[in-house]
Amino acid sequence: MRWGSAGWGSGMMGVVIFSGSLPATRVAVAGFPPLFLTSARAVIAAVLAVALLSILRQTRPARSDLRPLAVVALGVVVGFPLLTALALQRITSAQSIVFIGLLPLATALFGVLRSRERPKPAFWLFSTLGGFAVAGFALAQGGGASLAGGLLMVAAILLCGLGYAEGAVLSRRLGGWQVISWALVLASPAMVAAAILTMPDDWTGVGAPAWIGLGYVSVFSMLVGFVFWYRGLALGGIAGVGQLQLLQPLLGLALAGLLLHEPVAWTMIAVTGLVVLCVAGARKFA
């Protein structure tokens, strides 16, 4: 019980931090190309990760850990940031946030495959209801641009769920912050090259909000949030704690409305409220 409570508390901290990711990305992508934003945030976070690993004298991961670390890097260092940045050129951050309601289902599915967790059938009912609610919202948006943005977000969610589950399993051996740190280090050569190749030719047009957005996604979304999140998944269970992500749309929509002054339609609020109700049922049967 003590470890389970600690896992849920740590997971909730991660969700609070991640809730600012999409609004911050929305601001940053207005000043930076998506490919540069993806690589730059990874490079900045990798520099911090190297400092932490060196100061705390962490031993290098075993060769057998390199494959799962590569999966983590593909999912949460490269795939999710890049695809969401591309999506946010086509949809608003408020619209993209609602897609986060699919993350608990994706994380739970990959958690079953990777850690052999076996939630009760009722868990899948509540998780699926939340997923269908989000999918219905996406289909109702219509329009070529919105559809393209929605498909990019779905792809991002699948890669992110895979990275979450793989990282949670590995965190039980290496520790939460060590997993994301080593994944950042592993991806850093490719990310440095990508950052150099895609950097803007003219920096004068990059405003302060874009720099602040880049700073947030680099430090908090890419590193600090994962310290809490992977610890929560490892201690409290991937499927169960993963349902906390259903609370992320509420926090993200509030931020999008308050900070970016984006319109938050009643349909977004309705869908978000429905998926939040699903977390209680899913949590009970996880």
C-alpha positions as CSV (number, residue, x, y, z in Angstrom):
1,M,0.0,0.0,0.0
2,R,2.8,2.4,0.9
3,W,4.6,1.8,-2.4
4,G,1.3,2.0,-4.3
5,S,0.5,5.4,-2.8
6,A,4.0,6.6,-3.5
7,G,3.6,5.5,-7.1
8,W,0.3,7.4,-7.5
9,G,1.7,10.5,-5.9
10,S,4.8,10.5,-8.1
11,G,2.7,9.8,-11.2
12,M,0.4,12.7,-10.4
13,M,3.4,15.0,-10.2
14,G,4.5,13.8,-13.7
15,V,1.0,14.4,-15.1
16,V,1.0,18.0,-13.7
17,I,4.3,18.7,-15.4
18,F,3.3,17.0,-18.7
19,S,0.1,19.0,-18.8
20,G,2.1,22.1,-19.9
21,S,3.9,20.3,-22.7
22,L,1.4,20.8,-25.5
23,P,0.7,24.4,-24.8
24,A,4.4,25.1,-24.5
25,T,5.0,23.2,-27.8
26,R,2.3,25.2,-29.4
27,V,4.1,28.4,-28.4
28,A,7.5,27.1,-29.4
29,V,6.6,25.8,-32.8
30,A,5.4,29.3,-33.7
31,G,9.1,30.3,-33.6
32,F,11.0,27.2,-34.4
33,P,10.7,24.5,-37.2
34,P,9.2,21.3,-35.8
35,L,12.4,19.2,-36.6
36,F,14.6,21.7,-34.9
37,L,12.4,22.0,-31.9
38,T,12.3,18.2,-31.5
39,S,16.1,17.9,-31.7
40,A,16.9,21.0,-29.7
41,R,14.8,20.0,-26.7
42,A,16.5,16.6,-26.7
43,V,20.0,18.1,-26.9
44,I,19.3,20.5,-24.0
45,A,17.8,17.8,-21.9
46,A,20.7,15.5,-22.8
47,V,23.3,18.0,-21.5
48,L,21.4,18.2,-18.2
49,A,21.2,14.4,-18.1
50,V,24.9,13.9,-18.7
51,A,25.6,16.4,-15.8
52,L,23.4,14.4,-13.5
53,L,24.8,11.1,-14.5
54,S,28.4,12.4,-14.0
55,I,27.8,14.2,-10.7
56,L,26.0,11.2,-9.2
57,R,28.5,8.7,-10.7
58,Q,26.0,6.4,-12.3
59,T,27.3,3.2,-13.8
60,R,26.7,2.6,-17.5
61,P,23.7,0.4,-18.4
62,A,24.4,-3.2,-19.4
63,R,24.5,-4.1,-23.1
64,S,21.1,-5.9,-22.6
65,D,19.6,-2.6,-21.6
66,L,20.5,-0.8,-24.8
67,R,17.6,-2.2,-26.9
68,P,14.9,-1.1,-24.4
69,L,16.6,2.3,-24.0
70,A,16.5,2.7,-27.7
71,V,12.7,2.0,-27.6
72,V,12.3,4.6,-24.9
73,A,14.3,7.1,-27.0
74,L,12.2,6.3,-30.1
75,G,9.0,6.8,-28.2
76,V,9.5,9.7,-25.9
77,V,12.6,11.5,-27.1
78,V,12.0,11.5,-30.8
79,G,8.6,10.2,-31.8
80,F,6.2,11.9,-29.5
81,P,7.9,15.4,-29.5
82,L,8.3,15.4,-33.3
83,L,4.8,14.1,-34.2
84,T,3.1,16.5,-31.7
85,A,5.1,19.4,-33.1
86,L,4.0,18.6,-36.6
87,A,0.4,18.1,-35.4
88,L,0.4,21.5,-33.7
89,Q,1.0,23.2,-37.0
90,R,-2.4,22.0,-38.0
91,I,-4.5,22.0,-34.8
92,T,-4.7,24.0,-31.7
93,S,-3.1,22.9,-28.4
94,A,-6.6,22.6,-26.9
95,Q,-7.6,20.2,-29.6
96,S,-4.4,18.2,-29.3
97,I,-4.7,17.9,-25.5
98,V,-7.9,16.0,-25.8
99,F,-6.1,13.2,-27.7
100,I,-4.0,12.7,-24.5
101,G,-7.1,10.8,-23.3
102,L,-5.9,7.9,-25.6
103,L,-2.6,7.7,-23.7
104,P,-3.8,5.6,-20.7
105,L,-5.2,3.0,-23.0
106,A,-2.1,2.8,-25.1
107,T,0.1,2.7,-22.0
108,A,-2.0,-0.1,-20.5
109,L,-1.9,-2.1,-23.7
110,F,1.9,-1.9,-24.0
111,G,2.1,-2.5,-20.2
112,V,0.3,-5.8,-20.6
113,L,2.7,-6.8,-23.4
114,R,5.9,-5.7,-21.7
115,S,5.3,-6.3,-17.9
116,R,2.6,-9.0,-18.0
117,E,0.2,-7.0,-15.9
118,R,-3.3,-8.4,-16.0
119,P,-6.0,-5.8,-15.2
120,K,-9.6,-7.0,-14.7
121,P,-12.0,-7.0,-17.7
122,A,-13.8,-4.0,-16.2
123,F,-10.6,-2.0,-16.4
124,W,-10.6,-2.4,-20.2
125,L,-14.2,-1.4,-20.4
126,F,-13.5,2.0,-18.7
127,S,-10.3,2.5,-20.6
128,T,-12.0,1.7,-23.9
129,L,-14.9,4.1,-23.1
130,G,-12.4,6.9,-22.5
131,G,-10.5,6.0,-25.8
132,F,-13.7,6.0,-27.8
133,A,-14.8,9.3,-26.4
134,V,-11.5,10.8,-27.6
135,A,-11.7,9.1,-31.0
136,G,-15.2,10.4,-31.5
137,F,-14.1,13.9,-30.8
138,A,-11.3,13.6,-33.3
139,L,-13.6,12.3,-36.0
140,A,-16.1,15.1,-35.3
141,Q,-13.5,17.7,-36.0
142,G,-13.6,17.1,-39.8
143,G,-11.6,19.1,-42.3
144,G,-8.4,18.0,-44.1
145,A,-6.0,19.9,-41.9
146,S,-7.7,18.8,-38.6
147,L,-7.8,15.2,-39.8
148,A,-4.1,15.3,-40.6
149,G,-3.3,16.8,-37.2
150,G,-5.5,14.2,-35.5
151,L,-3.7,11.3,-37.3
152,L,-0.3,12.7,-36.3
153,M,-1.5,12.9,-32.7
154,V,-2.7,9.3,-32.7
155,A,0.7,8.1,-34.0
156,A,2.3,10.2,-31.3
157,I,0.2,8.6,-28.6
158,L,1.1,5.1,-29.8
159,L,4.8,5.8,-29.7
160,C,4.5,7.5,-26.4
161,G,2.6,4.6,-24.8
162,L,5.3,2.2,-26.0
163,G,8.0,4.5,-24.6
164,Y,6.2,4.8,-21.2
165,A,5.7,1.1,-20.8
166,E,9.2,0.2,-21.8
167,G,10.7,2.8,-19.6
168,A,8.6,1.7,-16.6
169,V,9.8,-1.8,-16.9
170,L,13.4,-0.7,-17.2
171,S,13.0,1.8,-14.3
172,R,12.5,-1.1,-11.9
173,R,16.2,-2.0,-12.5
174,L,17.9,1.3,-13.3
175,G,15.6,3.9,-11.6
176,G,13.3,6.4,-13.2
177,W,15.6,9.4,-13.8
178,Q,18.4,7.1,-14.9
179,V,16.2,5.6,-17.7
180,I,15.3,8.9,-19.3
181,S,18.8,10.2,-18.8
182,W,20.4,7.3,-20.6
183,A,17.8,7.4,-23.3
184,L,18.6,11.0,-23.9
185,V,22.3,10.2,-24.0
186,L,21.7,7.4,-26.5
187,A,19.7,9.7,-28.8
188,S,22.0,12.7,-28.5
189,P,24.4,12.1,-31.5
190,A,21.4,11.9,-33.9
191,M,19.7,14.8,-32.2
192,V,22.8,17.1,-32.3
193,A,23.2,16.4,-36.0
194,A,19.5,17.1,-36.6
195,A,19.6,20.3,-34.6
196,I,22.6,21.6,-36.7
197,L,20.9,20.7,-40.0
198,T,17.5,22.2,-39.1
199,M,18.4,25.3,-37.1
200,P,16.8,28.5,-38.3
201,D,18.7,30.7,-40.8
202,D,17.4,33.8,-39.1
203,W,17.1,34.0,-35.3
204,T,15.7,37.5,-35.2
205,G,12.2,36.4,-35.8
206,V,12.1,34.1,-32.7
207,G,10.3,35.8,-29.9
208,A,10.6,35.4,-26.2
209,P,7.5,33.2,-25.9
210,A,9.0,30.6,-28.3
211,W,12.2,30.6,-26.2
212,I,10.2,30.1,-23.0
213,G,8.3,27.3,-24.7
214,L,11.5,25.6,-25.8
215,G,12.9,25.9,-22.3
216,Y,9.9,24.3,-20.7
217,V,9.7,21.3,-23.0
218,S,13.5,20.8,-22.8
219,V,13.8,20.9,-19.0
220,F,10.4,19.9,-17.6
221,S,8.7,17.9,-20.4
222,M,11.8,16.1,-21.5
223,L,13.5,15.4,-18.2
224,V,12.0,16.5,-14.9
225,G,8.5,15.1,-15.7
226,F,9.9,11.7,-16.5
227,V,11.7,11.5,-13.2
228,F,8.3,11.5,-11.4
229,W,6.4,9.6,-14.1
230,Y,8.7,6.6,-14.5
231,R,9.0,6.2,-10.8
232,G,5.2,6.3,-10.5
233,L,4.7,3.7,-13.2
234,A,7.3,1.4,-11.7
235,L,6.0,1.6,-8.1
236,G,2.2,1.8,-8.7
237,G,1.8,-0.3,-11.9
238,I,1.8,0.7,-15.5
239,A,-1.9,0.1,-16.2
240,G,-3.2,1.6,-13.0
241,V,-1.0,4.7,-12.7
242,G,-1.2,5.2,-16.4
243,Q,-4.9,6.1,-16.0
244,L,-3.8,9.4,-14.3
245,Q,-3.1,10.7,-17.8
246,L,-6.9,11.0,-18.1
247,L,-6.6,14.0,-15.8
248,Q,-4.0,15.6,-18.1
249,P,-6.5,17.0,-20.6
250,L,-8.3,19.0,-17.8
251,L,-5.1,20.7,-16.7
252,G,-3.9,21.2,-20.3
253,L,-7.2,22.7,-21.5
254,A,-7.1,25.1,-18.6
255,L,-3.6,26.2,-19.5
256,A,-4.4,26.5,-23.1
257,G,-7.3,28.8,-22.3
258,L,-5.6,30.8,-19.6
259,L,-2.1,31.3,-21.1
260,L,-2.7,31.1,-24.9
261,H,-6.3,32.5,-24.9
262,E,-7.3,29.7,-27.2
263,P,-11.1,28.9,-27.5
264,V,-12.1,25.9,-25.5
265,A,-15.3,24.6,-27.0
266,W,-18.0,23.0,-24.8
267,T,-17.5,19.7,-26.7
268,M,-13.8,19.6,-25.6
269,I,-14.9,20.1,-22.0
270,A,-17.6,17.4,-22.3
271,V,-15.2,14.9,-23.8
272,T,-12.6,15.7,-21.1
273,G,-15.1,15.3,-18.4
274,L,-16.2,11.9,-19.7
275,V,-12.6,10.6,-19.9
276,V,-11.9,11.9,-16.4
277,L,-14.9,9.9,-15.1
278,C,-13.5,6.8,-16.6
279,V,-10.3,7.1,-14.6
280,A,-12.1,6.3,-11.4
281,G,-13.6,3.0,-12.8
282,A,-10.3,2.0,-14.4
283,R,-8.4,2.7,-11.2
284,K,-10.7,0.5,-9.2
285,F,-10.2,-2.5,-11.5
286,A,-6.5,-2.1,-12.4
